[in-house]
Tab-separated table of C-alpha atoms in Angstrom:
chain	number	residue	atom	x	y	z
K	1	UNK	CA	110.284	100.847	83.839
K	2	UNK	CA	114.210	101.764	83.592
K	3	UNK	CA	116.400	99.529	81.900
K	4	UNK	CA	118.405	98.350	85.233
K	5	UNK	CA	115.184	96.741	86.505
K	6	UNK	CA	115.517	93.533	84.515
K	7	UNK	CA	113.135	90.679	84.754
K	8	UNK	CA	115.202	88.865	87.343
K	9	UNK	CA	115.931	92.136	89.211
K	10	UNK	CA	112.102	92.657	89.243
K	11	UNK	CA	111.373	89.016	90.335
K	12	UNK	CA	114.078	89.158	93.154
K	13	UNK	CA	112.794	92.567	94.407
K	14	UNK	CA	109.211	91.288	94.561
K	15	UNK	CA	110.318	88.136	96.111
K	16	UNK	CA	111.964	90.088	98.650
K	17	UNK	CA	109.054	92.185	99.107
K	18	UNK	CA	106.802	89.516	100.158
K	19	UNK	CA	109.374	87.925	102.561
K	20	UNK	CA	110.067	91.226	104.182
K	21	UNK	CA	106.345	92.010	104.525
K	22	UNK	CA	106.124	88.635	106.697
K	23	UNK	CA	109.430	89.529	108.591
K	24	UNK	CA	108.512	92.793	109.246
K	25	UNK	CA	104.980	91.819	110.708
K	26	UNK	CA	106.834	90.036	113.406
K	27	UNK	CA	109.983	92.073	114.113
K	28	UNK	CA	108.562	95.123	115.855
K	29	UNK	CA	106.542	92.921	118.226
K	30	UNK	CA	109.202	90.600	118.747
K	31	UNK	CA	111.098	92.353	121.502
K	32	UNK	CA	107.704	92.302	123.525
K	33	UNK	CA	106.966	88.689	122.784
K	34	UNK	CA	110.617	87.590	123.677
K	35	UNK	CA	110.038	89.422	126.939
K	36	UNK	CA	106.896	87.764	127.523
K	37	UNK	CA	108.038	84.491	127.556
K	38	UNK	CA	111.042	85.148	129.546
K	39	UNK	CA	114.038	86.749	127.583
K	40	UNK	CA	115.660	89.875	129.295
K	41	UNK	CA	117.410	92.492	127.331
K	42	UNK	CA	120.572	90.549	127.681
K	43	UNK	CA	118.812	87.383	126.334
K	44	UNK	CA	117.614	89.254	123.416
K	45	UNK	CA	121.002	90.358	122.594
K	46	UNK	CA	122.426	86.723	122.877
K	47	UNK	CA	119.535	85.720	120.761
K	48	UNK	CA	120.441	88.056	118.020
K	49	UNK	CA	124.198	87.693	118.375
K	50	UNK	CA	123.753	83.751	117.713
K	51	UNK	CA	121.062	84.073	115.282
K	52	UNK	CA	123.324	86.927	113.076
K	53	UNK	CA	126.352	84.364	113.720
K	54	UNK	CA	124.214	81.304	112.170
K	55	UNK	CA	123.301	83.773	109.279
K	56	UNK	CA	126.699	84.893	108.536
K	57	UNK	CA	128.029	81.250	108.359
K	58	UNK	CA	125.703	80.353	105.814
K	59	UNK	CA	126.045	83.250	103.567
K	60	UNK	CA	129.910	82.497	103.383
K	61	UNK	CA	129.293	78.709	103.141
K	62	UNK	CA	126.518	78.716	100.741
K	63	UNK	CA	128.031	81.526	98.917
K	64	UNK	CA	131.204	79.511	98.008
K	65	UNK	CA	129.262	76.354	97.211
K	66	UNK	CA	127.068	78.457	94.677
K	67	UNK	CA	129.936	79.729	93.021
K	68	UNK	CA	131.681	76.072	92.955
K	69	UNK	CA	128.407	74.688	91.688
K	70	UNK	CA	127.617	77.390	89.428
K	71	UNK	CA	124.054	77.512	90.834
K	72	UNK	CA	122.153	80.654	92.197
K	73	UNK	CA	118.381	79.852	92.032
K	74	UNK	CA	118.169	76.622	94.245
K	75	UNK	CA	119.857	78.121	97.086
K	76	UNK	CA	117.552	81.268	96.713
K	77	UNK	CA	114.655	79.143	96.976
K	78	UNK	CA	115.598	76.899	99.795
K	79	UNK	CA	116.721	79.760	101.735
K	80	UNK	CA	113.158	81.708	101.261
K	81	UNK	CA	111.486	78.351	101.995
K	82	UNK	CA	113.224	77.637	105.407
K	83	UNK	CA	112.483	81.439	106.665
K	84	UNK	CA	108.854	81.084	105.789
K	85	UNK	CA	108.633	77.886	107.763
K	86	UNK	CA	110.089	79.322	110.733
K	87	UNK	CA	107.547	82.249	111.009
K	88	UNK	CA	104.658	80.045	112.552
K	89	UNK	CA	107.001	77.642	114.488
K	90	UNK	CA	107.376	80.607	116.765
K	91	UNK	CA	103.623	81.078	117.620
K	92	UNK	CA	102.938	77.599	117.982
K	93	UNK	CA	105.790	76.741	120.449
K	94	UNK	CA	105.790	79.997	122.448
K	95	UNK	CA	108.566	78.571	124.706
K	96	UNK	CA	112.271	79.965	125.016
K	97	UNK	CA	114.001	76.869	123.781
K	98	UNK	CA	111.590	76.178	120.602
K	99	UNK	CA	111.326	80.204	119.723
K	100	UNK	CA	115.432	80.352	119.895
K	101	UNK	CA	115.330	77.308	117.433
K	102	UNK	CA	112.677	78.788	115.034
K	103	UNK	CA	114.497	82.149	114.939
K	104	UNK	CA	117.886	80.452	114.167
K	105	UNK	CA	115.831	78.367	111.412
K	106	UNK	CA	114.988	81.863	110.025
K	107	UNK	CA	118.332	82.922	109.781
K	108	UNK	CA	119.830	79.558	108.403
K	109	UNK	CA	117.313	80.527	105.408
K	110	UNK	CA	118.796	83.998	105.089
K	111	UNK	CA	122.153	82.791	105.248
K	112	UNK	CA	121.247	80.290	102.370
K	113	UNK	CA	119.887	82.685	100.041
K	114	UNK	CA	121.875	85.909	100.889
K	115	UNK	CA	125.008	85.271	98.771
K	116	UNK	CA	123.525	83.820	95.726
K	117	UNK	CA	120.722	86.289	95.571
K	118	UNK	CA	123.230	89.084	95.949
K	119	UNK	CA	125.554	87.500	92.970
K	120	UNK	CA	122.510	87.195	90.581
K	121	UNK	CA	122.016	90.982	91.152
K	122	UNK	CA	125.562	91.759	90.558
K	123	UNK	CA	125.387	89.458	87.303
K	124	UNK	CA	121.908	91.789	86.284
K	125	UNK	CA	124.069	94.871	86.676
K	126	UNK	CA	126.832	96.727	85.213
K	127	UNK	CA	129.188	98.635	86.954
K	128	UNK	CA	127.858	102.016	86.340
K	129	UNK	CA	124.328	101.167	87.569
K	130	UNK	CA	125.232	98.585	90.320
K	131	UNK	CA	124.080	101.382	93.106
K	132	UNK	CA	120.739	101.604	91.304
K	133	UNK	CA	120.024	97.981	91.004
K	134	UNK	CA	120.938	97.170	94.546
K	135	UNK	CA	118.868	100.409	95.720
K	136	UNK	CA	116.040	99.307	93.733
K	137	UNK	CA	116.023	95.729	95.426
K	138	UNK	CA	116.480	97.349	98.794
K	139	UNK	CA	113.925	99.943	98.394
K	140	UNK	CA	111.423	97.094	97.283
K	141	UNK	CA	112.413	95.106	100.399
K	142	UNK	CA	111.848	97.837	102.709
K	143	UNK	CA	108.332	98.878	101.197
K	144	UNK	CA	107.626	95.287	102.522
K	145	UNK	CA	108.830	96.481	105.789
K	146	UNK	CA	106.366	99.164	105.713
K	147	UNK	CA	103.453	97.243	104.875
K	148	UNK	CA	104.032	94.272	107.337
K	149	UNK	CA	103.954	96.335	110.461
K	150	UNK	CA	100.772	98.427	109.238
K	151	UNK	CA	99.130	95.080	108.821
K	152	UNK	CA	99.805	94.217	112.281
K	153	UNK	CA	98.507	97.567	113.443
K	154	UNK	CA	95.212	97.047	111.761
K	155	UNK	CA	94.948	93.422	113.009
K	156	UNK	CA	95.511	94.679	116.721
K	157	UNK	CA	93.547	97.832	116.351
K	158	UNK	CA	90.771	96.417	118.678
K	159	UNK	CA	92.550	93.461	120.291
K	160	UNK	CA	95.023	92.885	123.106
K	161	UNK	CA	98.552	92.544	121.362
K	162	UNK	CA	99.583	89.793	124.225
K	163	UNK	CA	96.872	87.720	123.483
K	164	UNK	CA	97.292	87.625	119.897
K	165	UNK	CA	100.766	86.627	119.095
K	166	UNK	CA	99.911	83.105	117.756
K	167	UNK	CA	97.597	84.202	115.310
K	168	UNK	CA	100.203	87.054	114.130
K	169	UNK	CA	102.725	84.395	113.617
K	170	UNK	CA	100.595	82.612	111.770
K	171	UNK	CA	99.396	85.227	109.484
K	172	UNK	CA	102.942	86.052	108.754
K	173	UNK	CA	103.281	82.718	106.813
K	174	UNK	CA	101.062	83.808	104.223
K	175	UNK	CA	103.330	86.530	102.596
K	176	UNK	CA	106.240	84.442	103.343
K	177	UNK	CA	104.876	81.599	101.010
K	178	UNK	CA	103.705	83.647	98.457
K	179	UNK	CA	107.545	84.952	98.089
K	180	UNK	CA	108.356	81.428	97.932
K	181	UNK	CA	106.463	80.576	94.885
K	182	UNK	CA	107.712	83.760	93.251
K	183	UNK	CA	111.218	82.122	93.142
K	184	UNK	CA	109.898	79.653	90.775
K	185	UNK	CA	109.551	82.323	88.329
K	186	UNK	CA	113.165	82.730	88.217
K	187	UNK	CA	114.877	81.383	85.206
K	188	UNK	CA	117.523	78.547	86.205
K	189	UNK	CA	120.291	79.332	83.336
K	190	UNK	CA	122.272	76.237	82.357
K	191	UNK	CA	125.869	75.445	83.858
K	192	UNK	CA	128.714	77.050	82.227
K	193	UNK	CA	131.859	74.673	82.097
K	194	UNK	CA	134.844	76.166	83.963
K	195	UNK	CA	138.046	73.861	84.041
K	196	UNK	CA	139.361	75.512	87.192
K	197	UNK	CA	136.302	74.238	89.187
K	198	UNK	CA	136.755	71.040	91.647
K	199	UNK	CA	134.527	68.284	90.571
K	200	UNK	CA	133.606	67.862	94.295
K	201	UNK	CA	132.410	71.094	96.027
K	202	UNK	CA	134.802	72.318	98.756
K	203	UNK	CA	133.172	75.564	100.092
K	204	UNK	CA	135.579	75.981	103.049
K	205	UNK	CA	138.701	75.699	100.658
K	206	UNK	CA	137.151	78.022	98.223
K	207	UNK	CA	136.822	80.503	101.078
K	208	UNK	CA	140.166	80.610	102.022
K	209	UNK	CA	141.270	80.490	98.487
K	210	UNK	CA	139.353	83.399	97.685
K	211	UNK	CA	140.449	85.438	100.601
K	212	UNK	CA	144.426	84.607	99.698
K	213	UNK	CA	143.554	85.968	96.102
K	214	UNK	CA	141.567	88.954	96.840
K	215	UNK	CA	142.543	92.228	95.774
K	216	UNK	CA	144.014	94.652	98.231
K	217	UNK	CA	141.004	97.010	97.489
K	218	UNK	CA	138.465	94.487	98.584
K	219	UNK	CA	140.565	93.574	101.794
K	220	UNK	CA	140.962	97.306	102.680
K	221	UNK	CA	136.936	97.916	102.332
K	222	UNK	CA	136.163	94.747	104.173
K	223	UNK	CA	138.594	95.546	107.219
K	224	UNK	CA	136.877	99.145	107.152
K	225	UNK	CA	133.476	97.780	107.143
K	226	UNK	CA	134.167	95.420	109.913
K	227	UNK	CA	135.403	97.995	112.185
K	228	UNK	CA	132.025	99.783	112.053
K	229	UNK	CA	130.047	96.657	112.417
K	230	UNK	CA	131.793	96.034	115.733
K	231	UNK	CA	129.817	98.769	117.228
K	232	UNK	CA	126.502	98.599	115.220
K	233	UNK	CA	124.135	96.324	117.290
K	234	UNK	CA	120.663	94.856	116.821
K	235	UNK	CA	117.956	97.259	116.072
K	236	UNK	CA	115.861	95.638	118.696
K	237	UNK	CA	117.675	97.583	121.157
K	238	UNK	CA	116.582	100.950	119.349
K	239	UNK	CA	113.067	99.650	120.014
K	240	UNK	CA	113.675	98.787	123.549
K	241	UNK	CA	114.966	102.406	123.944
K	242	UNK	CA	112.029	104.061	122.507
K	243	UNK	CA	109.850	101.815	124.916
K	244	UNK	CA	111.899	102.931	127.787
K	245	UNK	CA	111.507	106.587	127.128
K	246	UNK	CA	107.531	106.453	126.852
K	247	UNK	CA	106.562	104.860	123.805
K	248	UNK	CA	103.455	102.715	123.476
K	249	UNK	CA	103.716	99.225	121.881
K	250	UNK	CA	101.499	100.735	119.024
K	251	UNK	CA	103.898	104.006	118.981
K	252	UNK	CA	106.895	101.708	118.786
K	253	UNK	CA	105.320	99.970	115.635
K	254	UNK	CA	104.239	103.472	114.167
K	255	UNK	CA	107.920	104.460	114.618
K	256	UNK	CA	109.195	101.481	112.986
K	257	UNK	CA	107.066	102.051	110.134
K	258	UNK	CA	108.118	105.507	109.790
K	259	UNK	CA	111.734	104.250	109.853
K	260	UNK	CA	111.146	101.902	107.075
K	261	UNK	CA	109.456	104.534	105.157
K	262	UNK	CA	112.399	106.457	104.962
K	263	UNK	CA	114.691	103.660	104.373
K	264	UNK	CA	112.784	102.532	101.176
K	265	UNK	CA	112.225	106.001	100.191
K	266	UNK	CA	116.077	106.916	100.270
K	267	UNK	CA	117.494	103.448	99.240
K	268	UNK	CA	117.279	104.308	95.402
K	269	UNK	CA	118.573	107.821	95.551
K	270	UNK	CA	121.748	106.598	97.692
K	271	UNK	CA	122.123	103.894	95.245
K	272	UNK	CA	122.404	106.703	92.502
K	273	UNK	CA	124.826	108.941	94.491
K	274	UNK	CA	126.847	105.764	94.808
K	275	UNK	CA	126.993	105.363	91.139
K	276	UNK	CA	127.735	108.874	90.670
K	277	UNK	CA	129.755	109.792	93.459
K	278	UNK	CA	131.410	107.000	94.675
K	279	UNK	CA	130.213	104.101	97.456
K	280	UNK	CA	133.084	105.328	99.889
K	281	UNK	CA	131.358	108.922	100.269
K	282	UNK	CA	127.932	107.077	100.742
K	283	UNK	CA	129.175	104.696	103.313
K	284	UNK	CA	130.886	107.679	105.365
K	285	UNK	CA	127.901	109.527	105.337
K	286	UNK	CA	126.025	106.678	106.903
K	287	UNK	CA	128.462	106.166	109.744
K	288	UNK	CA	127.933	110.192	110.428
K	289	UNK	CA	124.436	109.659	110.483
K	290	UNK	CA	124.631	106.364	112.792
K	291	UNK	CA	126.831	108.289	114.966
K	292	UNK	CA	124.283	111.407	115.380
K	293	UNK	CA	121.416	108.960	115.955
K	294	UNK	CA	123.206	107.031	118.777
K	295	UNK	CA	124.195	110.087	120.661
K	296	UNK	CA	120.816	111.595	120.326
K	297	UNK	CA	119.256	108.178	121.568
K	298	UNK	CA	121.848	108.735	124.839
K	299	UNK	CA	120.749	112.186	125.177
K	300	UNK	CA	116.784	112.738	124.620
K	301	UNK	CA	114.144	111.822	127.400
K	302	UNK	CA	110.946	113.055	125.630
K	303	UNK	CA	108.944	110.912	122.956
K	304	UNK	CA	108.624	113.984	120.646
K	305	UNK	CA	112.525	113.695	119.803
K	306	UNK	CA	112.509	110.113	119.099
K	307	UNK	CA	110.395	110.414	115.934
K	308	UNK	CA	112.890	112.669	114.430
K	309	UNK	CA	115.722	109.948	115.525
K	310	UNK	CA	113.789	107.318	113.621
K	311	UNK	CA	113.704	109.290	110.520
K	312	UNK	CA	117.648	109.809	110.604
K	313	UNK	CA	118.003	106.101	111.354
K	314	UNK	CA	115.851	105.485	108.106
K	315	UNK	CA	118.475	107.263	106.147
K	316	UNK	CA	121.443	105.776	107.774
K	317	UNK	CA	120.259	102.243	106.969
K	318	UNK	CA	119.167	103.125	103.400
K	319	UNK	CA	122.897	104.752	102.976
K	320	UNK	CA	124.636	101.925	104.763
K	321	UNK	CA	122.925	98.735	103.392
K	322	UNK	CA	123.378	98.776	99.747
K	323	UNK	CA	126.569	100.695	99.444
K	324	UNK	CA	128.840	97.928	100.638
K	325	UNK	CA	127.697	95.343	98.508
K	326	UNK	CA	127.906	97.550	95.699
K	327	UNK	CA	131.388	98.871	96.151
K	328	UNK	CA	132.939	95.233	97.249
K	329	UNK	CA	131.308	93.805	93.979
K	330	UNK	CA	133.465	96.138	91.804
K	331	UNK	CA	136.701	94.449	93.492
K	332	UNK	CA	135.186	90.566	92.920
K	333	UNK	CA	136.103	88.300	90.011
K	334	UNK	CA	133.025	87.305	88.160
K	335	UNK	CA	133.382	83.470	88.828
K	336	UNK	CA	133.611	84.202	92.686
K	337	UNK	CA	131.016	86.810	93.226
K	338	UNK	CA	128.941	85.061	95.849
K	339	UNK	CA	132.117	83.744	97.503
K	340	UNK	CA	133.181	87.195	98.064
K	341	UNK	CA	129.870	88.736	98.933
K	342	UNK	CA	129.265	85.809	101.380
K	343	UNK	CA	132.693	86.129	103.140
K	344	UNK	CA	131.573	89.759	103.741
K	345	UNK	CA	128.288	88.913	104.758
K	346	UNK	CA	129.628	86.150	107.264
K	347	UNK	CA	132.458	88.829	108.767
K	348	UNK	CA	130.024	91.680	109.072
K	349	UNK	CA	127.359	89.523	111.089
K	350	UNK	CA	129.845	88.077	113.253
K	351	UNK	CA	130.863	91.794	114.254
K	352	UNK	CA	127.260	92.724	114.399
K	353	UNK	CA	126.762	89.402	116.657
K	354	UNK	CA	129.818	90.595	119.071
K	355	UNK	CA	128.062	94.168	119.267
K	356	UNK	CA	124.678	92.625	119.705
K	357	UNK	CA	125.998	90.648	122.601
K	358	UNK	CA	128.213	93.423	124.182
K	359	UNK	CA	125.489	96.011	123.918
K	360	UNK	CA	123.034	93.783	125.688
K	361	UNK	CA	125.587	93.161	128.483
K	362	UNK	CA	126.328	96.954	128.810
K	363	UNK	CA	122.627	97.770	128.695
K	364	UNK	CA	121.995	95.162	131.889
K	365	UNK	CA	125.344	96.381	133.823
K	366	UNK	CA	124.594	99.992	133.152
K	367	UNK	CA	121.530	101.399	131.361
K	368	UNK	CA	120.246	101.927	127.657
K	369	UNK	CA	121.244	105.682	127.976
K	370	UNK	CA	125.030	104.813	128.466
K	371	UNK	CA	125.415	102.399	125.692
K	372	UNK	CA	123.878	104.527	123.115
K	373	UNK	CA	125.955	107.691	124.206
K	374	UNK	CA	129.380	105.336	124.466
K	375	UNK	CA	128.527	103.894	120.852
K	376	UNK	CA	127.774	107.363	119.441
K	377	UNK	CA	131.228	108.698	120.557
K	378	UNK	CA	132.787	105.432	119.077
K	379	UNK	CA	131.119	106.160	115.940
K	380	UNK	CA	132.678	109.548	115.531
K	381	UNK	CA	136.136	108.048	116.340
K	382	UNK	CA	135.643	105.229	113.664
K	383	UNK	CA	134.591	107.558	111.055
K	384	UNK	CA	137.854	109.466	111.039
K	385	UNK	CA	139.579	105.994	110.994
K	386	UNK	CA	137.989	104.960	108.221
K	387	UNK	CA	139.094	107.829	105.963
K	388	UNK	CA	142.400	106.427	106.404
K	389	UNK	CA	141.605	102.950	106.018
K	390	UNK	CA	139.366	102.868	102.880
K	391	UNK	CA	141.240	102.750	99.640
K	392	UNK	CA	140.615	105.979	97.176
K	393	UNK	CA	137.814	105.085	94.854
K	394	UNK	CA	136.696	106.349	91.294
K	395	UNK	CA	133.049	107.569	90.770
K	396	UNK	CA	132.372	104.241	89.010
């Protein structure tokens, strides 16, 4: 195994692998499940907007708290545990209010673990191989997103999907709790004495202090990324569009598997290209891929073309997902890694939340076709704006 895959990187990647098996067993069936208990496209957009906002608040708060307490592993364990508990709750209580609450609990878990885990990955890497480390982690995570839907397909092969939602939510708990168990293999390093750390943790104060002291490069990168986040809504609407065009529930799941296969396969190559050519280049490529996909989603009316769109969308996510964290981490002081990455996580999902709510409203007021065409055009405009916003970046 290559040198950049340390023991901690491998364990974190396996934890994400099992956690994503659980999450992605549910994600492709979630739109149909939500619709079956009364959620509209607008309701799904609002649910995802609130869920993303909760996740983002958790990332910034617990990221700063992790830095101030000089602890990573306890937050990682708690976060994965909360998400694991949320899985069966949605199946056991299939009504709108309990499902809404369970979805939020899942996102609280994601917010608790996200920034401390990413900070630990940064600590296990060097600037010259950071893209590879994040690419390997995302590739393993997304491999779980391939296996999860395949497990669902094997389970429902000879069953009526709408009659087995509860069983699927319960089954998803199994890989989720395996992932939680693996977190206990992570070594807990001793605290390091830092005289500048306040005696009583003050996460909110630490977040504002970090932003005031952040480098201009960090601030400009973050501003550009947030501009793009304002048009990047929940992927659930992509699945709804596929169903609208004519995909069966089974084809929606297969398309989601294809998307994740491409995502998993290209995560490490895009990470390597980021290390070699610069993360700015990789991120800008992702914006072009996104814009092309959305224009196609608003233009096509046949299922054959949809398969190609899911392939390109997988490439977009692979290029987009790891490049920003790797890039920003190059401009964050060691003692504030989780704070800086957590602040990015919060502001990004705030943009995504607004985009998801707006997209749901546009879909309801007009159509899915108009939504995707409009966002696709906006994506190309934002690409050219980012050329001026983003700072010049060296190759390492």
